[in-house]
Structures are given as C-alpha cells and as structure tokens.
Short mmCIF file of C-alpha atoms in Angstrom, two decimals:
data_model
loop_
_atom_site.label_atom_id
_atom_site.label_comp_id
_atom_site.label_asym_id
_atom_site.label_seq_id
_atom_site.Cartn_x
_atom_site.Cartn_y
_atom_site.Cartn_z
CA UNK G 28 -140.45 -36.60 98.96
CA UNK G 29 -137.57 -35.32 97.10
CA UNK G 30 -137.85 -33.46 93.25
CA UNK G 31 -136.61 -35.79 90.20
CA UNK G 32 -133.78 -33.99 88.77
CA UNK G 33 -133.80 -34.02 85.01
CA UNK G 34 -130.60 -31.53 84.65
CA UNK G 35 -128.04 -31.32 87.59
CA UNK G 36 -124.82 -29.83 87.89
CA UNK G 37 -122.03 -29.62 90.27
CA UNK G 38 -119.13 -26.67 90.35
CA UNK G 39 -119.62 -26.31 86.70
CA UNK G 40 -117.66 -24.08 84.93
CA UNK G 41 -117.03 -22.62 81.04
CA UNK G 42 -114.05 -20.57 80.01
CA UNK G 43 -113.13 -19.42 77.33
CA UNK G 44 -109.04 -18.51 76.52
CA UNK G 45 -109.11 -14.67 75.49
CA UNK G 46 -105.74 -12.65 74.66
CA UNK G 47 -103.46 -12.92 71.57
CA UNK G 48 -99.64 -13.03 73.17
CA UNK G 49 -98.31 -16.35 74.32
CA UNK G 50 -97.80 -15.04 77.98
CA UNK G 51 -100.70 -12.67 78.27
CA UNK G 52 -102.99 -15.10 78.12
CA UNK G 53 -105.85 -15.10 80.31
CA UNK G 54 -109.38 -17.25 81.10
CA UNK G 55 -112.83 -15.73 80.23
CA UNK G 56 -114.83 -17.49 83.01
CA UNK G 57 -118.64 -16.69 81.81
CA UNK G 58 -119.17 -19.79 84.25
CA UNK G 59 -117.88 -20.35 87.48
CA UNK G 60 -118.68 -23.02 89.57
CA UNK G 61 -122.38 -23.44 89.49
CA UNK G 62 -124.60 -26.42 91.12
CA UNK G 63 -128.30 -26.53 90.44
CA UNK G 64 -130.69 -29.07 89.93
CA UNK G 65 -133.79 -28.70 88.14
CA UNK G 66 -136.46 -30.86 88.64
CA UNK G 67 -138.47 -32.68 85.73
CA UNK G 68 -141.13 -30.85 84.66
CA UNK G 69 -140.45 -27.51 85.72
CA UNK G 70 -140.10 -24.08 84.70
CA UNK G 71 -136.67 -22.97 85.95
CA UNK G 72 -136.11 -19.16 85.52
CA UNK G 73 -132.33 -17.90 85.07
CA UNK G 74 -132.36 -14.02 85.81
CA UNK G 75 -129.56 -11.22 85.84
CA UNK G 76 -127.90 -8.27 84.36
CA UNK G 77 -126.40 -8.81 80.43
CA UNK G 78 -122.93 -10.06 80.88
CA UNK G 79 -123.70 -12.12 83.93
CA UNK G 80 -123.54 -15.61 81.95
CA UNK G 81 -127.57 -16.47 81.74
CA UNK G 82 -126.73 -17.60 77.86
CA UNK G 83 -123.74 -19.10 78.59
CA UNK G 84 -125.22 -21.52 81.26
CA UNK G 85 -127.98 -22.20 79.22
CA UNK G 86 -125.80 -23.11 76.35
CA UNK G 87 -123.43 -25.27 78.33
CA UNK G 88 -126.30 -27.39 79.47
CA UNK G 89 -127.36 -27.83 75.80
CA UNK G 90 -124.19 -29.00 75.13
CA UNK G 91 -123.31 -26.45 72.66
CA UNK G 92 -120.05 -24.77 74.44
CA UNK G 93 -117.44 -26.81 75.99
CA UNK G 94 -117.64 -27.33 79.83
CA UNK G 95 -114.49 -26.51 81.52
CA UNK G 96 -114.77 -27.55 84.57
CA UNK G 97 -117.16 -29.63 86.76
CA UNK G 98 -119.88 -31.95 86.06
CA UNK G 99 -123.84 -31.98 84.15
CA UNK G 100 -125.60 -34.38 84.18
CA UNK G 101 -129.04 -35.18 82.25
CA UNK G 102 -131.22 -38.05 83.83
CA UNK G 103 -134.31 -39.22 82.02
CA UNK G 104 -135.55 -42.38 83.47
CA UNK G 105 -133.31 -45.18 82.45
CA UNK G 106 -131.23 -42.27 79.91
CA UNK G 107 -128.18 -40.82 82.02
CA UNK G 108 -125.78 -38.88 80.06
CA UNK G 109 -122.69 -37.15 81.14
CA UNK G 110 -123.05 -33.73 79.55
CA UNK G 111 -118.89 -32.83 79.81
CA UNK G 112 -118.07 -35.89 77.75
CA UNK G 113 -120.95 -36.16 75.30
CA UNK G 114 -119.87 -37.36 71.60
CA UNK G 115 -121.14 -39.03 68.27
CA UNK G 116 -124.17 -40.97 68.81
CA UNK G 117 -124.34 -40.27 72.52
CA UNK G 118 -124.63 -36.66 71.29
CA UNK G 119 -127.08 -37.06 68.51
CA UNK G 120 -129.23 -38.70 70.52
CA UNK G 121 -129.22 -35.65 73.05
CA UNK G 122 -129.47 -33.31 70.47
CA UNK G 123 -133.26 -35.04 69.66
CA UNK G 124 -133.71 -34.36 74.13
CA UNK G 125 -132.76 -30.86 74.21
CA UNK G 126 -133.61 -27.93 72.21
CA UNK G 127 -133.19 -23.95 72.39
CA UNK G 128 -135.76 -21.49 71.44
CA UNK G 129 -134.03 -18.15 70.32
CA UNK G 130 -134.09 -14.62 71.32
CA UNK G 131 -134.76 -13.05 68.14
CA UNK G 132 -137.44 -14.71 66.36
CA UNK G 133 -136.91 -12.17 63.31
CA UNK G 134 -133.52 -13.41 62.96
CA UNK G 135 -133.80 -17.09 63.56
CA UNK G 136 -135.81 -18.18 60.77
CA UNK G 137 -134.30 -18.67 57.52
CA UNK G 138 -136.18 -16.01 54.74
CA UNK G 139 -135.81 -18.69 51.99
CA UNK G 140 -137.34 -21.88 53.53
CA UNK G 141 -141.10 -21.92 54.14
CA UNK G 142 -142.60 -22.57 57.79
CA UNK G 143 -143.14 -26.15 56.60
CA UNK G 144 -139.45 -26.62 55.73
CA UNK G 145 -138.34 -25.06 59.00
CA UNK G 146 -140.20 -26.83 61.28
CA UNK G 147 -139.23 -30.15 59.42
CA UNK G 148 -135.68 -29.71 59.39
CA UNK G 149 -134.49 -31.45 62.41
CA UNK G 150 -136.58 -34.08 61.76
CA UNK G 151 -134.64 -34.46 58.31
CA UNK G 152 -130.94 -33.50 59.89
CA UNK G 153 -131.85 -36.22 62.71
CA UNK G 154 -133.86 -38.76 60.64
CA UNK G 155 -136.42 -39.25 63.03
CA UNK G 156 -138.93 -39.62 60.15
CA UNK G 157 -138.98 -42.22 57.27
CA UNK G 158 -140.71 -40.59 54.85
CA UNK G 159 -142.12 -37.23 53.59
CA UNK G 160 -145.79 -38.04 54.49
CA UNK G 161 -144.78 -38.98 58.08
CA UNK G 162 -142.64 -35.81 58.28
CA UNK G 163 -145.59 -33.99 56.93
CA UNK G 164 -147.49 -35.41 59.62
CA UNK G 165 -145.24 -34.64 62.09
CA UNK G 166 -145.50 -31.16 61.25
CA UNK G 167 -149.00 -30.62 60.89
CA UNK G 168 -149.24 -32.07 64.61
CA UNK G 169 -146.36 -29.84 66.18
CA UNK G 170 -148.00 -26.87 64.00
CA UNK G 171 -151.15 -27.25 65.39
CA UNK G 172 -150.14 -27.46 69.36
CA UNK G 173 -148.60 -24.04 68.18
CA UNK G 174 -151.68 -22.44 66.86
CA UNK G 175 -150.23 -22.59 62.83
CA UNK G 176 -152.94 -23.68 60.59
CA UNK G 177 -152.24 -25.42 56.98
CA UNK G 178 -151.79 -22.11 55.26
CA UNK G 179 -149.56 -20.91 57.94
CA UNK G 180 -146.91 -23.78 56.27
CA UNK G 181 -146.85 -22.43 52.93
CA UNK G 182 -145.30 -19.20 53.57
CA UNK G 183 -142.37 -17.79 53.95
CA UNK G 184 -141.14 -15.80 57.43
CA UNK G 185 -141.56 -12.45 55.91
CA UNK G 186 -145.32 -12.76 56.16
CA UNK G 187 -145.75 -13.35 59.57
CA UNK G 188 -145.40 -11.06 62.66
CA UNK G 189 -143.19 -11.43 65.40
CA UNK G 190 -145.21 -13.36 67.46
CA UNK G 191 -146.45 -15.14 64.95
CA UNK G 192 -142.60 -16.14 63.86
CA UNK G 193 -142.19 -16.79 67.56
CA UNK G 194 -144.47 -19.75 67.52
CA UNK G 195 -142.70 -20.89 64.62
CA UNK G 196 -139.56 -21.37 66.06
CA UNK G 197 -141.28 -22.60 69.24
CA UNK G 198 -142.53 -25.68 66.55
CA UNK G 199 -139.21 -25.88 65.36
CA UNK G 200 -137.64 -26.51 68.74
CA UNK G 201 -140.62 -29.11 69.94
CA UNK G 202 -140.69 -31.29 66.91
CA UNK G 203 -137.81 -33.67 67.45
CA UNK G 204 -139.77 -34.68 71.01
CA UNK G 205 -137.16 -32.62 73.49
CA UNK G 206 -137.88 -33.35 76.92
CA UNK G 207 -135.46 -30.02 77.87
CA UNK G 208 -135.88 -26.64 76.43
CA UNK G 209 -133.75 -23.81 76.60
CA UNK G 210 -135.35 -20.54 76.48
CA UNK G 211 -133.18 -17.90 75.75
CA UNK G 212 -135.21 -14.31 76.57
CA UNK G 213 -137.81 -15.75 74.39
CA UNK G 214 -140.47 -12.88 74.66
CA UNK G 215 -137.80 -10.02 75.17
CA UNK G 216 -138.18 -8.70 71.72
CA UNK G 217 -142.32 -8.43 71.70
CA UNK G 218 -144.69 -6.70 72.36
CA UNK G 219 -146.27 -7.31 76.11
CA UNK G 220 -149.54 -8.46 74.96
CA UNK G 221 -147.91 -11.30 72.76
CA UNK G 222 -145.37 -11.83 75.43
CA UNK G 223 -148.38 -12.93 77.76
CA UNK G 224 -149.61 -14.94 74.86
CA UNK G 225 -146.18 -17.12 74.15
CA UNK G 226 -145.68 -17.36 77.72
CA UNK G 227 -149.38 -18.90 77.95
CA UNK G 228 -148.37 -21.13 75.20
CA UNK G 229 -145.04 -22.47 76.58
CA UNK G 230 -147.20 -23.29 79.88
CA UNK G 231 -150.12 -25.05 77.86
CA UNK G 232 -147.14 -27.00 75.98
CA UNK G 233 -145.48 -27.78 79.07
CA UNK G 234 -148.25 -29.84 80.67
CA UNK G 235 -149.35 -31.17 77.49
CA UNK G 236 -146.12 -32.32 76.30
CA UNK G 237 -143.96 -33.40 79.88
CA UNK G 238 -141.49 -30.77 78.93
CA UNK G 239 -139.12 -29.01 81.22
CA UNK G 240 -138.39 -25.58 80.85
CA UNK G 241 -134.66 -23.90 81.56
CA UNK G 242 -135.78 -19.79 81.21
CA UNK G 243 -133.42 -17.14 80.85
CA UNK G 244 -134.42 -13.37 81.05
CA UNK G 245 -133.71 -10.19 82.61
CA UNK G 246 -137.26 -9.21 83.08
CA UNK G 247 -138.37 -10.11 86.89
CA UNK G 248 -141.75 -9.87 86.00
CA UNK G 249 -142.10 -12.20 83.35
CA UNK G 250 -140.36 -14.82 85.50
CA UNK G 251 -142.87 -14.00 88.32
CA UNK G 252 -145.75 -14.91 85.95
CA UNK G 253 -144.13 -18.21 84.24
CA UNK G 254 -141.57 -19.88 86.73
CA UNK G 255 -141.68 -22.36 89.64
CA UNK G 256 -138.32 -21.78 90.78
CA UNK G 257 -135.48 -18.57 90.20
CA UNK G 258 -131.76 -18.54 90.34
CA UNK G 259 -130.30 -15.34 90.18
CA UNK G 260 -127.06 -14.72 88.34
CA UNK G 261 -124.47 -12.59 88.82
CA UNK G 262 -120.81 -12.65 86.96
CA UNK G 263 -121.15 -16.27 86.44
CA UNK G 264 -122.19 -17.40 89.74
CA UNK G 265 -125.56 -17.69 91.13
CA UNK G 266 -126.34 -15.45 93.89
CA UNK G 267 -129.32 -16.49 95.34
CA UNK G 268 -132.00 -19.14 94.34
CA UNK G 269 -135.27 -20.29 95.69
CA UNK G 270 -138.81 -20.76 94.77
CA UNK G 271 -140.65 -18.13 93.10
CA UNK G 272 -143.24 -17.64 95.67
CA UNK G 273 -139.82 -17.22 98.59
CA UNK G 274 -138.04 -15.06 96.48
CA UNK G 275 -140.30 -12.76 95.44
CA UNK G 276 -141.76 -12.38 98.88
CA UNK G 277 -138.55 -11.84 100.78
CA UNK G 278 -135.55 -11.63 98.52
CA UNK G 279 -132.12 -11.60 100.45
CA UNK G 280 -129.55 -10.59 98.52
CA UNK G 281 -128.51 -6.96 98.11
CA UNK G 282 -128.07 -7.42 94.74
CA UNK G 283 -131.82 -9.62 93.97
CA UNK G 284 -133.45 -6.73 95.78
CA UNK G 285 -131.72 -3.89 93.72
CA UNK G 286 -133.12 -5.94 90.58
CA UNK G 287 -136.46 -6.16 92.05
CA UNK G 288 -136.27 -2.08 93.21
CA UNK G 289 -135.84 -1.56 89.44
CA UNK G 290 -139.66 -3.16 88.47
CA UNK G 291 -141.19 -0.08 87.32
CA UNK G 292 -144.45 0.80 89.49
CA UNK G 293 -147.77 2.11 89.03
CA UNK G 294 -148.07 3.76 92.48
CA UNK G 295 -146.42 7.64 92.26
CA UNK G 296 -145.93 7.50 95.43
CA UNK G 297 -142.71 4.82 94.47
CA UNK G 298 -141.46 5.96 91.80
CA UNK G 299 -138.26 7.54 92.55
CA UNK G 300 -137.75 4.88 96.02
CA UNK G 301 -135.32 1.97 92.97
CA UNK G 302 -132.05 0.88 94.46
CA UNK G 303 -129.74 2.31 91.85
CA UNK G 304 -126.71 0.09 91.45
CA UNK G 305 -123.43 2.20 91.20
CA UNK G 306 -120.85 1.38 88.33
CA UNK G 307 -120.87 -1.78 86.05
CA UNK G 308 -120.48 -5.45 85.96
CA UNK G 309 -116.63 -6.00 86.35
CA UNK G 310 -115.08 -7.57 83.74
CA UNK G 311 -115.19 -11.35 83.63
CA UNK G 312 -111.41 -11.56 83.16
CA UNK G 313 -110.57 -9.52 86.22
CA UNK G 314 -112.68 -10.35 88.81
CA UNK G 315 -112.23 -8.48 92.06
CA UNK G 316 -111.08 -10.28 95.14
CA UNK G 317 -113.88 -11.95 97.74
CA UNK G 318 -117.93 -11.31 97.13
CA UNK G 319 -117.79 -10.45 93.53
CA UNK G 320 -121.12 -7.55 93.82
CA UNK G 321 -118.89 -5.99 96.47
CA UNK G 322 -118.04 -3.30 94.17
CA UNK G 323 -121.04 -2.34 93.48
CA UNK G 324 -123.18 -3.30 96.67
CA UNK G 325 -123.75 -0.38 99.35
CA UNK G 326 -123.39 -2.44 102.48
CA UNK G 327 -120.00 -4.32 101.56
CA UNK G 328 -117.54 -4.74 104.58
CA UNK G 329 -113.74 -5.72 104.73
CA UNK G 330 -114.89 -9.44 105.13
CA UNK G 331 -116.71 -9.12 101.38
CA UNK G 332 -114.02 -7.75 100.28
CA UNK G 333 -111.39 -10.40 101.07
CA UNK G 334 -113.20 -13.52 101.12
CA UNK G 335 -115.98 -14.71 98.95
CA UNK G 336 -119.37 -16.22 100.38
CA UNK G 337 -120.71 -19.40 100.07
CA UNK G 338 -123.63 -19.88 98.60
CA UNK G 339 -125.76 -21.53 101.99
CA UNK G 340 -129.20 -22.91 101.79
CA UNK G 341 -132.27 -22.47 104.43
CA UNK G 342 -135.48 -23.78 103.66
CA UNK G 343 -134.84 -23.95 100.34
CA UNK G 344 -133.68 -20.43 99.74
CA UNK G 345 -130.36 -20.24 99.10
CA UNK G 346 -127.94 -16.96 98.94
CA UNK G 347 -124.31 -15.84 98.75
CA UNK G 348 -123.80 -13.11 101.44
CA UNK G 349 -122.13 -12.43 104.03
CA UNK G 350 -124.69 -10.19 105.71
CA UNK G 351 -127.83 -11.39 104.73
CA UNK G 352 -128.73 -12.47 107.88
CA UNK G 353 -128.43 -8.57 109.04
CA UNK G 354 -130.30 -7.13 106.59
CA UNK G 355 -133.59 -8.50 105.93
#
C-alpha cells in the first residue's frame, strides 16, 4: 500500500536574478531540481549545512517565493492545488492550509499586541470567524492545545520566556486549521530541555490535530528524535533521503556521514574520530562542474568531477553518488 502524498514536487526549482549590470547578470539557484513527496500526516525532516536551501524549500512550498521551475503540488482529499500558479482566492484559501512556525520566537511576535491579539490575527486577516466571541473562542481552544492558560492572553511577549513565546507562535500558526506546517529550526534558539518539550508538543499536536509536519534543522539529533522520514540537503539539491530508522543506521553519502561524524559524543574514546569537511559550501551562483560536494568530499574521482549523479532509489533509500555502492 502506497503513502498519500499531501505535498509533492517534481524538478522544482527557485532562483533568484542577482547582479546589477545588464550583461553580468546571473541566477541564484537556492533550489535546483528537487522531487519529494511527503506523505499526509508525517513528520518530514529537511537537514543540511546554512546556505544549502532548507528555508528556501520550505518557503517555496508555502508559497511564499516564486517557483522557477518545475512543479508542487498540494493534494488534500478532493482540494488539489497547483502550488507554481497559485493566485487570489485559490491562494487565500491555501494560505488558511499552510502555515510556518518561525525560527526566532523572540523576534516573531509583535511587542505591542497581546498573546490574545496575536494568536487571533489570521483569523481576522482571513475572516474565518464572524464575530469577536467566536474568535475569542477560537483562541481560548488553540491556546489551550498549547498549554496557554486565560492569563497567558492578556500579556504582552515581553513577559514570557522563550519557550513560552515559542508556544505562542506555535498557536498562532495552528489557529486558521493548517493541515501543512512549516517548521523552520523551530527549537534552534532554546534551551535543550524546552527543545524536548516543543518537540513533544508538535508530536502531541500532530496526532491530535491530522497535521503534517515539513521540519527544517541542522541539528541531526533533534530530527532523530521527531521525524519519520529525512532528506538531506546540500547546495539546493537533496543528497540522500530515506526513513529515519535507514538513514540513521547506515547513511550512504559521504557527505550525510560527515554530518553525522560531527554529533558530539559522550564516549572519550570518540571524540577526536568527526569527519572534518575541508573548505566551504561553494557559492550558489558558481556551482562547480559534476557532483556538487566534490570539492569538498575526500573520495571524489574524475567521474564526480565531470558528471553529476543521479539521485537513485533502493528500498526506499535514496542517494546521489557515484561511489556509494563502494563505500559503505
């Protein structure tokens, strides 16, 4: 029996025109040519180095940056939209089926509304209520699913902390009725004893609510706890993909197992063993030739060099290497 896609994509790709001259010109591809499919009711992770186009993606399938390139699709039971020509009330009505939470939840929330204002805004920018007392309602409900009690509503951002603010903008993003959510390293600025905690919430809402979760971070651990499935990015392609459980137990890519050599360890008898990548991320607007890591990767060949890899599936676990075969 085959997964229900709720978000699929095929060769998608966002650019972005960078340069001032007329004929120096050049394409900013922070996307290039990705297919995935993630199934309803899942929690998706999106991993890789900054720069590698984790937000971008994420964004794209929102519908919040223009697709260049390729198709997404988002397929809800008798909904179907076409996420590459979405406007007017197509596109309001999305807006109400997918929502981000943010990075930062310090600098998300507006210092001059209360929590109860925040968290009813969309309802208000979408009209999805009809009156106060049912947005007031509304609230309360979402509020509570978050652990916010009544007093919690009254004040202002500054009094909370940042898990505490975290929740809030969690609220926020839930209270139109999404079923897709964007989360954009949504535990990256807290502590690791709230991380657990938000992380515990987005699961609880998850199965309470039918959501489906699109996660983006650059912490391999945190996906290990949260996600069913991994895709792992690297300068706007994905690299490798497969479930959790796979990946983490035999990773096949030179570049997934350098990430996963960089999990710090308890044992001193490994510390010091991390596959240190050389140099940095290349720059998006001058790729190099062929496998894109083979600047950086240890066992590249002439072949990686001059001809890029496609991305082949077995089993479900699918990679982008050349050699991956010879080096498990």
């Amino acid at each position: 029996m085959t997964e229900e896609l709720l978000i699929e994509t095929r060769d998608l790709t966002v650019g972005f025109p960078v340069g001032g001259r007329l004929f120096n010109k050049k394409t900013l591809k922070a996307v290039d040519g990705i297919s995935i499919g993630i199934p309803r009711g899942s929690f998706f992770g999106v991993v890789g180095e900054s720069g590698s186009g984790k937000t971008t993606l994420g964004r794209a399938l929102l519908n919040a940056v223009p697709i260049t390139g390729g198709h997404a699709t988002y397929h809800d039971g008798e909904v179907r939209y076409d996420l590459s020509t979405l406007s007017g009330t197509e596109l309001k009505d999305y807006r109400k089926r997918a929502q981000l939470i943010f990075q930062d939840p310090y600098a998300a929330l507006s210092p001059r509304m209360t929590v109860r204002d925040i968290i009813a805004e969309p309802l208000e920018v979408m009209g999805l209520t009809a009156s106060r007392e049912e947005t007031d309602a509304r609230v309360r409900e979402i509020a509570a699913k978050c652990r916010l009690n009544l007093e919690h509503l009254r004040r202002f951002p500054h009094a909370f902390s940042g898990g505490q603010r975290q929740r809030i903008s969690i609220a926020r993003a839930l209270v139109s009725g999404p079923r897709f959510v964007v989360a954009d390293e949504s535990v990256a600025a807290l502590d690791v004893s709230i991380q657990a905690d938000i992380l515990n919430l987005l699961k609880n809402l998850q199965s309470e609510l039918g959501l489906t979760y699109m996660f983006i971070s650059h912490d391999l651990s945190v996906v290990a706890h949260s996600c069913d499935h991994v895709a792992v990015m690297y300068l706007g392609r994905i690299v490798e993909s497969a479930p959790t459980r796979k990946l983490f137990a035999a990773p096949r890519h030179p570049y997934t197992k350098a990430l996963f050599s960089a999990i710090p360890s308890l044992d001193p008898d490994d510390r010091g063993r991390a596959q240190k990548l050389e140099g940095e991320i290349p720059s998006p607007t001058n790729q190099p030739p062929g496998c894109k890591f083979h600047t950086r990767c240890p066992h590249a060949t002439d072949l990686c060099k001059a001809r890029e890899p496609v991305l082949q599936t077995e089993s479900g676990h699918a990679v982008a290497c050349h050699r991956w075969q010879e080096l498990l």
